[in-house]
Short mmCIF file of N, CA and C in Angstrom, two decimals:
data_model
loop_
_atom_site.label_atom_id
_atom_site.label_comp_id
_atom_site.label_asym_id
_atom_site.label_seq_id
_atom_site.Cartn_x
_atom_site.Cartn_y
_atom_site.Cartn_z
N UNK A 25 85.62 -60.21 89.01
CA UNK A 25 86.69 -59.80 88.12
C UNK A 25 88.04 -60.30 88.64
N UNK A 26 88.31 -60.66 90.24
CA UNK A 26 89.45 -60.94 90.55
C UNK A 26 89.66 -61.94 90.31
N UNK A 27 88.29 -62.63 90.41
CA UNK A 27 88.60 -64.83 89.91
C UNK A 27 88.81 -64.93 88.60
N UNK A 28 88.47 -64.09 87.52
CA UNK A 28 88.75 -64.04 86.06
C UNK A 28 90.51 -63.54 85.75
N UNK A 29 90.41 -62.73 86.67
CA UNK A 29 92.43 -62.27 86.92
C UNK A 29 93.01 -63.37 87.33
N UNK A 30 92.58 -64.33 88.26
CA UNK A 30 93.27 -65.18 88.79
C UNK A 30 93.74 -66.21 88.18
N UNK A 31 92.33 -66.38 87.44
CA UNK A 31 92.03 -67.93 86.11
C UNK A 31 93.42 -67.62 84.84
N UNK A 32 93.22 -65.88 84.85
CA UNK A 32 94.03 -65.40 83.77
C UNK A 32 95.70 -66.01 83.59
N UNK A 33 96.04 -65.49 84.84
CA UNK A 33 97.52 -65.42 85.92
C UNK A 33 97.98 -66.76 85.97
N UNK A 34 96.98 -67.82 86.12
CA UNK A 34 97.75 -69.38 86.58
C UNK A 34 97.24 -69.90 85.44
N UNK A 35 97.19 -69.43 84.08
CA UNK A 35 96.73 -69.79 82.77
C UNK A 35 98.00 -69.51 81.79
N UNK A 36 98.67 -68.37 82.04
CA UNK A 36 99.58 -67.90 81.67
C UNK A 36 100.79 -68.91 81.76
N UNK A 37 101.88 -68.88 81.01
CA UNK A 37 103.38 -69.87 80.91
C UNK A 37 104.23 -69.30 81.50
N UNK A 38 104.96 -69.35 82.45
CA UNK A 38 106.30 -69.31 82.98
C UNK A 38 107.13 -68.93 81.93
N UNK A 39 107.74 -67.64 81.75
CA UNK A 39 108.44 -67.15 80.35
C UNK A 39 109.77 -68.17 80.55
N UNK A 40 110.49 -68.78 82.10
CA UNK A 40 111.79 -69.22 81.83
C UNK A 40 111.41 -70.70 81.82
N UNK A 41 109.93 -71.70 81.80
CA UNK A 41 109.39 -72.65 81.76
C UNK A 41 109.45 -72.95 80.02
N UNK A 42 108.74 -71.55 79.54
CA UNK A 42 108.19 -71.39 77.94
C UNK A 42 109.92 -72.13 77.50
N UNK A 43 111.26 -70.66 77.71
CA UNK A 43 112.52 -71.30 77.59
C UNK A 43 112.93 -72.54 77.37
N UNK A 44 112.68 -73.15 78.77
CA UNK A 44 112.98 -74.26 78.77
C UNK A 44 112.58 -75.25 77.56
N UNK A 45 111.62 -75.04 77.83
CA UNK A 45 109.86 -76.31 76.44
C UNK A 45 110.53 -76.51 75.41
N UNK A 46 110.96 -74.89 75.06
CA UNK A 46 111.36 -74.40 73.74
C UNK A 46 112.80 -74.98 73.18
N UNK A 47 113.64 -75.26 74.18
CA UNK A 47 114.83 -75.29 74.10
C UNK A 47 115.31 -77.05 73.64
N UNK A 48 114.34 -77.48 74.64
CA UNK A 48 114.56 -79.47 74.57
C UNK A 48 114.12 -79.75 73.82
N UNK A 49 112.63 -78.90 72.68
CA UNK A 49 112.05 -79.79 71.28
C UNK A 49 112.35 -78.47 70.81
N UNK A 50 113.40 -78.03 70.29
CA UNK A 50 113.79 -76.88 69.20
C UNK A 50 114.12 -78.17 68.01
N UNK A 51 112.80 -78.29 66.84
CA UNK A 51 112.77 -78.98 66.19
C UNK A 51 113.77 -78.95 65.50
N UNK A 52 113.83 -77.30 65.13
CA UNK A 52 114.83 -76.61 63.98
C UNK A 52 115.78 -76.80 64.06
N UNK A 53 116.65 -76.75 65.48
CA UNK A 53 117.91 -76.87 65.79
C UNK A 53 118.24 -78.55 65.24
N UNK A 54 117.21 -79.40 66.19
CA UNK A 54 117.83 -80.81 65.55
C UNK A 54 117.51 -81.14 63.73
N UNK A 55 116.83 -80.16 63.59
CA UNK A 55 117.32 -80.70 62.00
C UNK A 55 117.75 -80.22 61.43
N UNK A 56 118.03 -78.94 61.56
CA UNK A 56 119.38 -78.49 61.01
C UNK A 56 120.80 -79.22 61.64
N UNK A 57 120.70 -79.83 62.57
CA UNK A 57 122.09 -80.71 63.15
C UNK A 57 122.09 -82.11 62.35
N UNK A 58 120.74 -82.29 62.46
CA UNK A 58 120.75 -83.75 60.79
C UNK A 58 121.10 -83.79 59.58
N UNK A 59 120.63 -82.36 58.98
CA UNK A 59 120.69 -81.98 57.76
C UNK A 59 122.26 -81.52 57.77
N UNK A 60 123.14 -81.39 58.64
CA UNK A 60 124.45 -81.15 58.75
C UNK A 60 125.43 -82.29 58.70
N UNK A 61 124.99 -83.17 59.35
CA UNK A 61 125.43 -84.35 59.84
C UNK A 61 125.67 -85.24 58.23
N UNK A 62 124.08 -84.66 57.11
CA UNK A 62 123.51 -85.85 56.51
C UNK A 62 124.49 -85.59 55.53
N UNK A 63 124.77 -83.79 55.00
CA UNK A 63 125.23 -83.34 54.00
C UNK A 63 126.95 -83.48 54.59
N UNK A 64 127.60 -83.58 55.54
CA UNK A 64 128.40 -83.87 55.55
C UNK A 64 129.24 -85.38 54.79
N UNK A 65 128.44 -86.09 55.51
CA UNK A 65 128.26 -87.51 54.52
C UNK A 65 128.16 -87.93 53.13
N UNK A 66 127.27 -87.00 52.90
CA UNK A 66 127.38 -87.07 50.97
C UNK A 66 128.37 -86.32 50.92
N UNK A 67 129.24 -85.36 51.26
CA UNK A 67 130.02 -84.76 50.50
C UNK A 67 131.34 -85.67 50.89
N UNK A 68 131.54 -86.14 51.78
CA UNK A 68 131.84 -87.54 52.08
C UNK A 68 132.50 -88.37 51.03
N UNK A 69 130.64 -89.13 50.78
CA UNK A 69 130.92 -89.79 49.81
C UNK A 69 131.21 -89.46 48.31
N UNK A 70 130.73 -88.37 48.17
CA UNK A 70 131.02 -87.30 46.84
C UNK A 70 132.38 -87.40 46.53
N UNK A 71 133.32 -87.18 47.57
CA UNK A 71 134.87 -87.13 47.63
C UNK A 71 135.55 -88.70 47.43
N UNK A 72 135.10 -89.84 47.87
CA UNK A 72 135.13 -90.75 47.84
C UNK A 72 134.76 -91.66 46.05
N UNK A 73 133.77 -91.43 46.14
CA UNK A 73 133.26 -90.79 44.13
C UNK A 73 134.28 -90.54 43.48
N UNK A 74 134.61 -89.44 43.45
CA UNK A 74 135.42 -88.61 42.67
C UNK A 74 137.07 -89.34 42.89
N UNK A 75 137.38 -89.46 43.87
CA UNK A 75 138.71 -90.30 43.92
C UNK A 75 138.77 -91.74 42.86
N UNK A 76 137.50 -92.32 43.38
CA UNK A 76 137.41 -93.36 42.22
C UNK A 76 137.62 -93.34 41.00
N UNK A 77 136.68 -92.46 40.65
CA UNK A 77 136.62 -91.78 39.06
C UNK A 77 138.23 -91.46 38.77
N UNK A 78 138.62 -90.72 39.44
CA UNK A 78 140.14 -89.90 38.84
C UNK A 78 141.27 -91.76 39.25
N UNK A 79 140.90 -92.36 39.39
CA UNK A 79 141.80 -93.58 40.13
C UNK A 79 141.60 -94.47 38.80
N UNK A 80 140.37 -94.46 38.56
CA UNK A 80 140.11 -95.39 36.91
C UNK A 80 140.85 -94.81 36.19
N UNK A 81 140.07 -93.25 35.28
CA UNK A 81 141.01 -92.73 34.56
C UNK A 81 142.25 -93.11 34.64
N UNK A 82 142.89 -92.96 35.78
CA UNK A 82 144.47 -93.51 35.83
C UNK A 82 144.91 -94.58 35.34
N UNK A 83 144.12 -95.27 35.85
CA UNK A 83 144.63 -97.09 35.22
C UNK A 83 144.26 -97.07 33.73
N UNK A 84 143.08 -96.31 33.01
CA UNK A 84 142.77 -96.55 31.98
C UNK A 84 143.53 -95.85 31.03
N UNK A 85 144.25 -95.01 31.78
CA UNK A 85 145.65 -94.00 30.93
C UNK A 85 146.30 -94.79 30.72
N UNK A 86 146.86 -95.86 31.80
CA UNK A 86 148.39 -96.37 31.89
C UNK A 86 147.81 -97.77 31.08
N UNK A 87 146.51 -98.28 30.73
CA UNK A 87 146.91 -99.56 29.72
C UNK A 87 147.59 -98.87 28.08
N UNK A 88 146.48 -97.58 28.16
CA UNK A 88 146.88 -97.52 26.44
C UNK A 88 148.28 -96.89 26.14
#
């Protein structure tokens, strides 16, 4: 029973090892930092868009 405790014990994860594992492939974190990164960009270019648009209108005011 003690070699089955033992097998148990050095089978088990290091809870500040587990931490660690957890911390360098926290998938979530980097894609929510992508998905931040990505939507920053379209709104970006969204703004960039929209300047255009209101920049035509303008010129297309001032021929007629």
């Amino acid at each position: 029973m003690d070699d089955l405790n033992s097998h148990i014990q050095d089978a088990k994860t290091d809870e500040t090892e587990l931490k660690q594992v957890l911390k360098k492939y926290d998938l979530d974190e980097e894609l929510a930092l992508e998905f931040s990164e990505i939507d920053k960009a379209f709104r970006q270019l969204e703004i960039k868009y929209q300047s255009l648009i209101n920049t035509r209108r303008f010129f297309n005011n001032g021929k007629n």
